[in-house]
Short mmCIF file of C-alpha atoms and ligand atoms in Angstrom, two decimals:
data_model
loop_
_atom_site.label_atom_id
_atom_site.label_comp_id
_atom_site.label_asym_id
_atom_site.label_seq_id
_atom_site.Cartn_x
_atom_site.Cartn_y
_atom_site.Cartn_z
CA UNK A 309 33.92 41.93 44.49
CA UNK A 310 35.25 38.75 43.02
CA UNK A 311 35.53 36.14 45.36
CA UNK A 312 39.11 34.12 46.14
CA UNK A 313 39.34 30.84 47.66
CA UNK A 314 42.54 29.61 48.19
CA UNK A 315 42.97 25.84 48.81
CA UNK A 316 46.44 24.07 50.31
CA UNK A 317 46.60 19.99 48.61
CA UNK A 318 48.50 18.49 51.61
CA UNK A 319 46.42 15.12 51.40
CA UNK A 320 49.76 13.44 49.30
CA UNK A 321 51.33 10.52 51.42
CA UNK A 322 54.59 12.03 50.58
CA UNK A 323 56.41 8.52 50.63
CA UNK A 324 59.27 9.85 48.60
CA UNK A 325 61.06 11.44 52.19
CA UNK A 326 60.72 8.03 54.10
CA UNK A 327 59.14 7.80 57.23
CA UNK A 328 56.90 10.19 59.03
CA UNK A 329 53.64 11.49 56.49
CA UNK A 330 55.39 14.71 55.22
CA UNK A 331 52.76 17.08 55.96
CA UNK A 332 53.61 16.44 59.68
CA UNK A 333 57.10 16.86 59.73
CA UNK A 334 58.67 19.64 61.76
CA UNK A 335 60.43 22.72 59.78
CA UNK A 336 61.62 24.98 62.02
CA UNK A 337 59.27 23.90 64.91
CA UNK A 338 55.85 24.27 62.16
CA UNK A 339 54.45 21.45 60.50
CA UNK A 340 55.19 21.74 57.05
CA UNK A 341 51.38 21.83 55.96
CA UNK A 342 51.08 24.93 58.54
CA UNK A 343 54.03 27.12 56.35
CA UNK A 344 51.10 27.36 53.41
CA UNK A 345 48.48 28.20 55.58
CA UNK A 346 50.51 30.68 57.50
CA UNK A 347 51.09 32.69 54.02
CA UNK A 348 47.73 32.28 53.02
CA UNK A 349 46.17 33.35 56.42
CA UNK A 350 49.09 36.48 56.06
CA UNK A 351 47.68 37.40 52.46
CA UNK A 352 44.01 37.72 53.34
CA UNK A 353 45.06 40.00 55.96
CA UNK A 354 46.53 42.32 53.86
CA UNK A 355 43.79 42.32 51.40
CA UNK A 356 40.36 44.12 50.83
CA UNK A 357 38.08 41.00 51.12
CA UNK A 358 39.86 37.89 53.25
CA UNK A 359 40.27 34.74 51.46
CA UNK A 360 38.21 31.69 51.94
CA UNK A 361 40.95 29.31 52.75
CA UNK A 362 40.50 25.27 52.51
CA UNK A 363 42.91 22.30 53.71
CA UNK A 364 42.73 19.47 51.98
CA UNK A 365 43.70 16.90 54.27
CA UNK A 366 43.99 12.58 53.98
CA UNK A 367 40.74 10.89 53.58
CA UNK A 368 42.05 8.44 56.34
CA UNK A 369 45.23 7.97 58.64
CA UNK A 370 45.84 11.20 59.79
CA UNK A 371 42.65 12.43 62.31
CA UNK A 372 45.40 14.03 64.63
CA UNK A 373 46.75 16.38 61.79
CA UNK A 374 43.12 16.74 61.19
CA UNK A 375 42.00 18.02 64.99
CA UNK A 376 44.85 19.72 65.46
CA UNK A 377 44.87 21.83 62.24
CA UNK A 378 40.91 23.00 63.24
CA UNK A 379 42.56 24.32 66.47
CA UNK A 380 44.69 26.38 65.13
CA UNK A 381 43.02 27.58 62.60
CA UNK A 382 38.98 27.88 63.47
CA UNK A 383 38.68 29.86 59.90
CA UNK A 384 39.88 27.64 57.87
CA UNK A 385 38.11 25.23 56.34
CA UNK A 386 39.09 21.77 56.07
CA UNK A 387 38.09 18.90 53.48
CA UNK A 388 38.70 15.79 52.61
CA UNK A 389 41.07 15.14 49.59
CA UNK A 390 41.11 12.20 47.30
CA UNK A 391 43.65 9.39 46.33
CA UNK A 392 45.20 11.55 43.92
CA UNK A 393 46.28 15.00 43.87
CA UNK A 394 43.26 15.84 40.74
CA UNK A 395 40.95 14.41 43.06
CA UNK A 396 41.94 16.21 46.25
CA UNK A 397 41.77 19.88 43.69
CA UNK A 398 38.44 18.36 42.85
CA UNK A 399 37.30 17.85 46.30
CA UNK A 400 38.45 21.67 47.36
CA UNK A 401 36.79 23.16 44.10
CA UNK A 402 33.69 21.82 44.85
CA UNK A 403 33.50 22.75 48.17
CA UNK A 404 33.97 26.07 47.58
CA UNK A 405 31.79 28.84 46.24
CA UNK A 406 34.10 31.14 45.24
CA UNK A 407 34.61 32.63 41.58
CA UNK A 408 37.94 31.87 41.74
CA UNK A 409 40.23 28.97 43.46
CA UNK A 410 43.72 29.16 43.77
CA UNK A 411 45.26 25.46 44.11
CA UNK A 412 48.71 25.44 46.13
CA UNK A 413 50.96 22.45 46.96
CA UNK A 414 51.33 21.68 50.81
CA UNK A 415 54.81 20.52 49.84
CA UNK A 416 56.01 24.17 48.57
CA UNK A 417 56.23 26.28 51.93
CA UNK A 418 58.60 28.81 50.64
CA UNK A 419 55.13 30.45 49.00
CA UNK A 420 55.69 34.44 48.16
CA UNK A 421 53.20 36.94 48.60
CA UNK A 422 54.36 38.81 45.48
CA UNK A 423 53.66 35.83 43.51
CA UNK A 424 50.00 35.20 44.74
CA UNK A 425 49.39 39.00 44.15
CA UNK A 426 51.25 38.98 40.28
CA UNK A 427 48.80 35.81 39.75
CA UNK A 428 45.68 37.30 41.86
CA UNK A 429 46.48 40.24 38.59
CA UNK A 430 46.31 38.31 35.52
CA UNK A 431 42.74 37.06 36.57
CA UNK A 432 40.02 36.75 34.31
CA UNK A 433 36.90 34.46 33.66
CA UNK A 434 38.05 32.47 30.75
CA UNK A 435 41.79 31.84 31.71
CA UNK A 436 44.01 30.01 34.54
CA UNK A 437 47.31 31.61 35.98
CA UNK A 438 50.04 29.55 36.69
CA UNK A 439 53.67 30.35 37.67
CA UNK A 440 56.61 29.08 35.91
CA UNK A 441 59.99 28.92 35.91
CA UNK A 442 62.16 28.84 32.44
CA UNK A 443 64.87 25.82 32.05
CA UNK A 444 68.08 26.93 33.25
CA UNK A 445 70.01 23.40 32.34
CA UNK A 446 70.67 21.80 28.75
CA UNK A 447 67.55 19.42 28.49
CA UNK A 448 67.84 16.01 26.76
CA UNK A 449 64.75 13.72 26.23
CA UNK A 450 65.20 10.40 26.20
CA UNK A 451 63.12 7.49 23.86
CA UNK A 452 64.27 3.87 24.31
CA UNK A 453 68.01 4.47 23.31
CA UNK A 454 67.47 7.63 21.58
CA UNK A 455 68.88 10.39 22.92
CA UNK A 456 67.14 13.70 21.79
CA UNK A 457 67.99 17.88 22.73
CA UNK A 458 65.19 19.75 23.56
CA UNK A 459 65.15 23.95 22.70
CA UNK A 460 65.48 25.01 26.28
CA UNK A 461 63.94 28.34 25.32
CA UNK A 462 60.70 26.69 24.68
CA UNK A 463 60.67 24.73 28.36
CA UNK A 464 59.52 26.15 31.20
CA UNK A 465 59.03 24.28 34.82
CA UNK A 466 55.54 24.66 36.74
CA UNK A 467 55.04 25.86 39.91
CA UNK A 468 51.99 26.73 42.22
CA UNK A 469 49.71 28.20 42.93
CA UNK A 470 47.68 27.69 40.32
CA UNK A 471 44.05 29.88 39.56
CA UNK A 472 41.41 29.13 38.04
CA UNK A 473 37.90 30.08 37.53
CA UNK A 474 36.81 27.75 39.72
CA UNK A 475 33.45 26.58 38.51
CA UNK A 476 35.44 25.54 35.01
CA UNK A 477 37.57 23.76 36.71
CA UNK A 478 34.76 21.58 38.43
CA UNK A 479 33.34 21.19 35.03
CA UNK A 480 36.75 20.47 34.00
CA UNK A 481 37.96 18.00 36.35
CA UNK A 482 34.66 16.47 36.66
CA UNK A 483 34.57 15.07 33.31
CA UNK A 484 37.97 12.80 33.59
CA UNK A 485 37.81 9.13 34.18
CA UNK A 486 39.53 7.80 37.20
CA UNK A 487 42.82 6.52 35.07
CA UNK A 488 43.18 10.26 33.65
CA UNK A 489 43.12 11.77 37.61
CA UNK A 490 46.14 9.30 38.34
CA UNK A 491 47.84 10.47 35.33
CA UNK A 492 47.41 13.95 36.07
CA UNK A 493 50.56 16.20 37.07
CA UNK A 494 49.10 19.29 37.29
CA UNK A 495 45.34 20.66 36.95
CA UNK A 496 46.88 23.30 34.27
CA UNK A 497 48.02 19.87 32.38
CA UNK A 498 44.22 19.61 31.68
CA UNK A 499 43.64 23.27 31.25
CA UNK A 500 46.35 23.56 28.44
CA UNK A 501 45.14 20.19 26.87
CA UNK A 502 41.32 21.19 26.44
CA UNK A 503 42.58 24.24 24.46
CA UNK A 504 41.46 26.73 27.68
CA UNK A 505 43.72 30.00 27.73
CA UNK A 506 46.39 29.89 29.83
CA UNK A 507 48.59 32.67 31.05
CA UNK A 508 51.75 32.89 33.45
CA UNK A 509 53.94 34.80 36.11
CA UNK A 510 57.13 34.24 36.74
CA UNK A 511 57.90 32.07 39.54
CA UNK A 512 60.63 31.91 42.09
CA UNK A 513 63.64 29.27 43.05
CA UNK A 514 62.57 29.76 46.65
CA UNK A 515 59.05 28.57 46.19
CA UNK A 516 60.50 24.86 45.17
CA UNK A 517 58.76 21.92 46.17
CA UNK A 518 60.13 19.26 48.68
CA UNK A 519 60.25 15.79 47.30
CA UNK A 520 63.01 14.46 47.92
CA UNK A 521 65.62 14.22 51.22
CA UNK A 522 68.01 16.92 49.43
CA UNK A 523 64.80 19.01 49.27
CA UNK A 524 64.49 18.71 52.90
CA UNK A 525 67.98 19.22 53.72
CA UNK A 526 67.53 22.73 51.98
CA UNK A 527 64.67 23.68 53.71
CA UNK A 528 65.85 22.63 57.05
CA UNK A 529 69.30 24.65 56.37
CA UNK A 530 66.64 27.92 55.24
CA UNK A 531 64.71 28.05 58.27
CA UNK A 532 67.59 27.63 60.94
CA UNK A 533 66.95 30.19 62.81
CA UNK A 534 69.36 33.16 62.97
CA UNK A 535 68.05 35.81 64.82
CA UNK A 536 66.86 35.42 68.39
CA UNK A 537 64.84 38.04 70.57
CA UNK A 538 64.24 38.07 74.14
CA UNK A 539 61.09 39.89 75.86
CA UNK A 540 60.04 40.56 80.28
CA UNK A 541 56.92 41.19 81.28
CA UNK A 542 55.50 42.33 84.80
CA UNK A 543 52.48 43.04 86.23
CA UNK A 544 51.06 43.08 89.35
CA UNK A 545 47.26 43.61 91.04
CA UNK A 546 45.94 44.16 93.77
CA UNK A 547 43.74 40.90 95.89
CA UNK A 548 40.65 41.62 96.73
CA UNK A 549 37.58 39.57 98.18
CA UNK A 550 34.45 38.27 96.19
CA UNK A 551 36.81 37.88 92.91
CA UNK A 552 37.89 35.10 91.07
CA UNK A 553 41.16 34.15 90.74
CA UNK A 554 42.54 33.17 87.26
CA UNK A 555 45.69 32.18 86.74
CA UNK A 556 46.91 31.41 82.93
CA UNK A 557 43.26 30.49 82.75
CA UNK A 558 42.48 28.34 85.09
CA UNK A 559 39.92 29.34 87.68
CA UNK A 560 41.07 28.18 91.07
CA UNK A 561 38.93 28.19 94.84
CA UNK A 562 40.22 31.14 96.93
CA UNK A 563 38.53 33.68 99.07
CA UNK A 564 40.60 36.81 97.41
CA UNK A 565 41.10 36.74 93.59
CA UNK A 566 42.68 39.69 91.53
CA UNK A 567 41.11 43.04 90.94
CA UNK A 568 41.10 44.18 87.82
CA UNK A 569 39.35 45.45 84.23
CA UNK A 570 39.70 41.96 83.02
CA UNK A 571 39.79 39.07 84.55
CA UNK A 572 43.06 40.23 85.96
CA UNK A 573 44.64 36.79 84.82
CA UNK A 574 48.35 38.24 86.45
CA UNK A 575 49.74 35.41 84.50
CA UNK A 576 48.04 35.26 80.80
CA UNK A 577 48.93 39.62 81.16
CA UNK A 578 53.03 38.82 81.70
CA UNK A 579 53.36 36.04 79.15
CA UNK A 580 51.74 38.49 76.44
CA UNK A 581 53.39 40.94 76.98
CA UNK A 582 56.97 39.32 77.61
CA UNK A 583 56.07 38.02 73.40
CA UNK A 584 54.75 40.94 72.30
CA UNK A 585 57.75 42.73 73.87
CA UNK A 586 60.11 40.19 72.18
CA UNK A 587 58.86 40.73 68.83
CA UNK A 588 58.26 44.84 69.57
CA UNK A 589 54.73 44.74 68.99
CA UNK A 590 52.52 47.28 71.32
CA UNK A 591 51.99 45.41 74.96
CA UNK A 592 49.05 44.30 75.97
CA UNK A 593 47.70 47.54 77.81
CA UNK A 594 47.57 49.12 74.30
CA UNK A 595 46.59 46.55 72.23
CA UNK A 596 43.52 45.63 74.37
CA UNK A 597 43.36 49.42 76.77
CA UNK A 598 41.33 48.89 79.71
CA UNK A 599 39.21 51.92 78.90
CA UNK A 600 37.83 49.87 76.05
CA UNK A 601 34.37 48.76 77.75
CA UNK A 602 34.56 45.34 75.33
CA UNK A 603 37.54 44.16 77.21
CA UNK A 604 35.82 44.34 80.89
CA UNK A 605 35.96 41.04 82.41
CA UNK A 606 37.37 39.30 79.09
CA UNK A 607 39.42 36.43 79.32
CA UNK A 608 43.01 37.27 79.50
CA UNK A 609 44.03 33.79 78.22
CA UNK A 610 42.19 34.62 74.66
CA UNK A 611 44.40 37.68 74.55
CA UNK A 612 47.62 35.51 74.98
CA UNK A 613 46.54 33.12 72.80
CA UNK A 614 45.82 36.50 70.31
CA UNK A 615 49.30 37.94 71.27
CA UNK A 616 51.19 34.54 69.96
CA UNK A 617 49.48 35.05 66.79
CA UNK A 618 50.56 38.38 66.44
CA UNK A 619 53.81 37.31 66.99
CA UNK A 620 53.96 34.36 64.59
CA UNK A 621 52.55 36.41 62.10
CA UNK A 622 55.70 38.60 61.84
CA UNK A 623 57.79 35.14 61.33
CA UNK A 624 59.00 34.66 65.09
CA UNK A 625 58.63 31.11 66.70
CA UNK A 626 57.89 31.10 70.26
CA UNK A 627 61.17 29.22 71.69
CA UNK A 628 60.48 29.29 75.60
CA UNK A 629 58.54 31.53 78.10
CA UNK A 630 59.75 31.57 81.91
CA UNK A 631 57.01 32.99 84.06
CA UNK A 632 57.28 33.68 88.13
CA UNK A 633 54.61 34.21 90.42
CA UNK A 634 55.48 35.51 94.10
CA UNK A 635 51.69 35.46 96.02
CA UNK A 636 51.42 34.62 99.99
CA UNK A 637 47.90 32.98 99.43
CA UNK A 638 46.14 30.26 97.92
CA UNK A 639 48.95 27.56 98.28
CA UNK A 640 49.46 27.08 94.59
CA UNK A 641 51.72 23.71 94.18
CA UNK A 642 49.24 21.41 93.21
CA UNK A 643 47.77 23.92 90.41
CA UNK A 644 51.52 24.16 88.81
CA UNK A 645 50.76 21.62 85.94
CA UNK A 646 47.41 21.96 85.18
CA UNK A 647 48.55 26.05 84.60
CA UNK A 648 51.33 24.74 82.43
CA UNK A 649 49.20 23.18 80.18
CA UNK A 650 47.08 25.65 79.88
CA UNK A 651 49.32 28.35 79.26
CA UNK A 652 51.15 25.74 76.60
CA UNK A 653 47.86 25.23 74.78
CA UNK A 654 47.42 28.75 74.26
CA UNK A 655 50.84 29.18 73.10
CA UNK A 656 50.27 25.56 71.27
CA UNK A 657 54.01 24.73 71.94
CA UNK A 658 55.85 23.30 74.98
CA UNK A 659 57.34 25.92 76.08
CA UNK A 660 56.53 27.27 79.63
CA UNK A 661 58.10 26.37 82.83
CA UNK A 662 56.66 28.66 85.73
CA UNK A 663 57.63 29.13 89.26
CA UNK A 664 56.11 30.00 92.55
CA UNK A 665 57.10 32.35 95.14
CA UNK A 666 56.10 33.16 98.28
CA UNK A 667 56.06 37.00 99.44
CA UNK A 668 58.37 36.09 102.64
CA UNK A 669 55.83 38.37 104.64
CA UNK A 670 56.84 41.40 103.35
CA UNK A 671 54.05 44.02 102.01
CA UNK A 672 52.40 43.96 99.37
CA UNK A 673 52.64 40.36 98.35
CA UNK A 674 53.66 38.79 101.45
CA UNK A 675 50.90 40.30 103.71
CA UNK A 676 48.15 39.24 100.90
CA UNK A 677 47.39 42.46 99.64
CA UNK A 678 48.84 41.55 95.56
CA UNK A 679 50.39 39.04 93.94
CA UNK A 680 52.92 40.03 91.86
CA UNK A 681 54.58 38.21 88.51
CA UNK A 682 57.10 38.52 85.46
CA UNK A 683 57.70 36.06 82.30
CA UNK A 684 60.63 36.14 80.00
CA UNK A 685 60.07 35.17 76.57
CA UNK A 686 62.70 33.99 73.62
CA UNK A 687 61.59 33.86 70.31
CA UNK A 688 63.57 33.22 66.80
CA UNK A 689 63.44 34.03 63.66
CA UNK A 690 64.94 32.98 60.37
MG1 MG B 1245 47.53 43.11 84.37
#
């Protein structure tokens, strides 16, 4: 098997947008660093042997960006890039032991698997793959006051990612003096200028980089979301004695908890399946059956957290989850937020508000024999 490592550059200070450090700004409720990674995660799904995935993230300035990008992504490596974009390709190259590394700009999130595959194609040992689109616009150089036309035929516009073999590229990139990484567009600039082989795909329109605010205008106008889905869950079990009770994950005192296979977290079971519902995936009960001994006494909140994965893996974003709980006993008020949170951080988004019922003395839940709870969920979709 040849080995594939494909590394995201999104340690640019992206001062060309104005204010916030681009990689953090919101598109369609993801950072724009996380669209990359997303696709990347998506394409060593569908492949024989996963991807070794890198981040290449500031040296300095950004440690939130940092944490929370290990959080959400516990596979994927992250590393620390350089001053310029050469050096940051440098720094992922290295740390990887791959045969191959594909280099992809943070700022392109519009990334199509059909691309990476057409690239993944043309490999070989001696040559880099880049994609390119031709000139579609009359092209004039300019020279002082000269004015010059350039063949459009012969002009073509780069795009990423790029592969290489990646130990070349090390050798490669190692070798250049510090002035030569500032000057540096493109790691295929250096390919193509120490006579290596080079070979391309097409490219797309769609996988255009964002520079500049018009850039960002487009992308923000792409990912509006235009498709919305709703999803209900329900669930109830039975309270027993000598059995925890877990409630979106937190553990709280009680003499009864919840019978069940798992941990019989009522709550974690309605919000994954009021998602999965939402974005028709299989609930909960089949993705995870009960008769599976692995699942007995799991924690339910891992399979929520799992469940909004699934979900944003088929391009949903998790808009808002409403959950209600109707149990006669513990008194629960004064576990409300710490629930919240938790339930948020598995979700990682703001986006639950949960209520509390009481079972108004009538049987089951009101005479302490269940609790009893459902959870709507909205998600959208470009
Ligand atoms: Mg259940």
């Amino acid at each position: 098997m040849t080995s594939l490592t494909f590394a995201v550059l999104a340690a640019g200070s992206g001062s060309r947008l104005g204010g916030q450090a681009k990689q953090l700004r919101l598109l369609s409720g993801r950072p724009l660093w996380q669209w990359s990674i997303d696709k990347a995660c998506q394409w060593s799904h569908l492949r024989d042997e996963p991807l070794n995935i890198i981040l290449v993230v500031p040296p300095v300035g950004l440690e939130s960006y940092t944490k929370e990008a290990k959080k959400l992504f516990p596979d994927v490596t992250i590393c620390t890039g350089g001053a310029s974009r050469t050096e940051s390709a440098l720094a992922a190259a290295k740390r990887s032991d791959s045969d191959f590394i594909m280099l992809h700009d943070g700022a392109r999130p519009f990334l199509s698997l059909d691309i990476c595959a057409s690239i993944w194609q043309q490999r070989h040992s001696h040559r880099a793959v880049i994609p390119v689109l031709p000139a579609t616009d009359a092209v004039k150089r300019q020279q002082g006051s000269q004015w010059t036309a350039l063949p459009r035929d012969e002009l073509f516009l780069t795009q990423t990612p790029q592969l290489f073999p990646r130990q070349a590229l090390v050798d490669l990139l190692s070798s250049l003096s510090q002035s030569e990484f500032e000057m540096m567009k493109d790691e295929a600039e250096l390919w193509i200028a120490r006579g290596k082989e080079l070979v391309t795909v097409a490219g797309s329109e769609e996988n255009y980089k964002i520079t500049g605010p018009s850039d960002w205008e487009r992308a923000v106008t792409t990912t509006r979301p235009k498709n919305y889905r709703s999803g209900m869950g329900y669930d109830v079990h039975p309270l027993a004695p000598h059995r925890p009770l877990v409630l979106g994950g937190v553990q709280i005192p009680s003499p009864l908890g919840l019978l069940g296979h798992s941990d019989a977290d009522i709550l974690s079971h309605v919000a994954a399946d009021a998602l999965l519902s939402a974005a028709s995936l299989p609930d909960i009960g089949t993705l995870w059956p009960a008769s599976d001994e692995q699942w007995k006494g799991c924690r339910s909140l891992e399979l929520l957290k799992e469940s909004a994965r699934l979900v944003r893996h088929k391009g949903w974003i998790i808009q808002s989850l409403s959950v209600v709980l109707t149990a006669q006993t513990p008194r629960l008020s004064s576990w409300h937020q710490e629930i919240v949170q938790s339930i948020n951080d598995a979700l990682n988004a703001p986006v639950c508000s949960l209520t509390f019922k009481s079972g108004e003395t009538i049987p089951p839940v009101g005479t302490a024999q269940a609790m009893a709870a459902w959870a709507v969920a909205l998600i959208a979709g470009a």
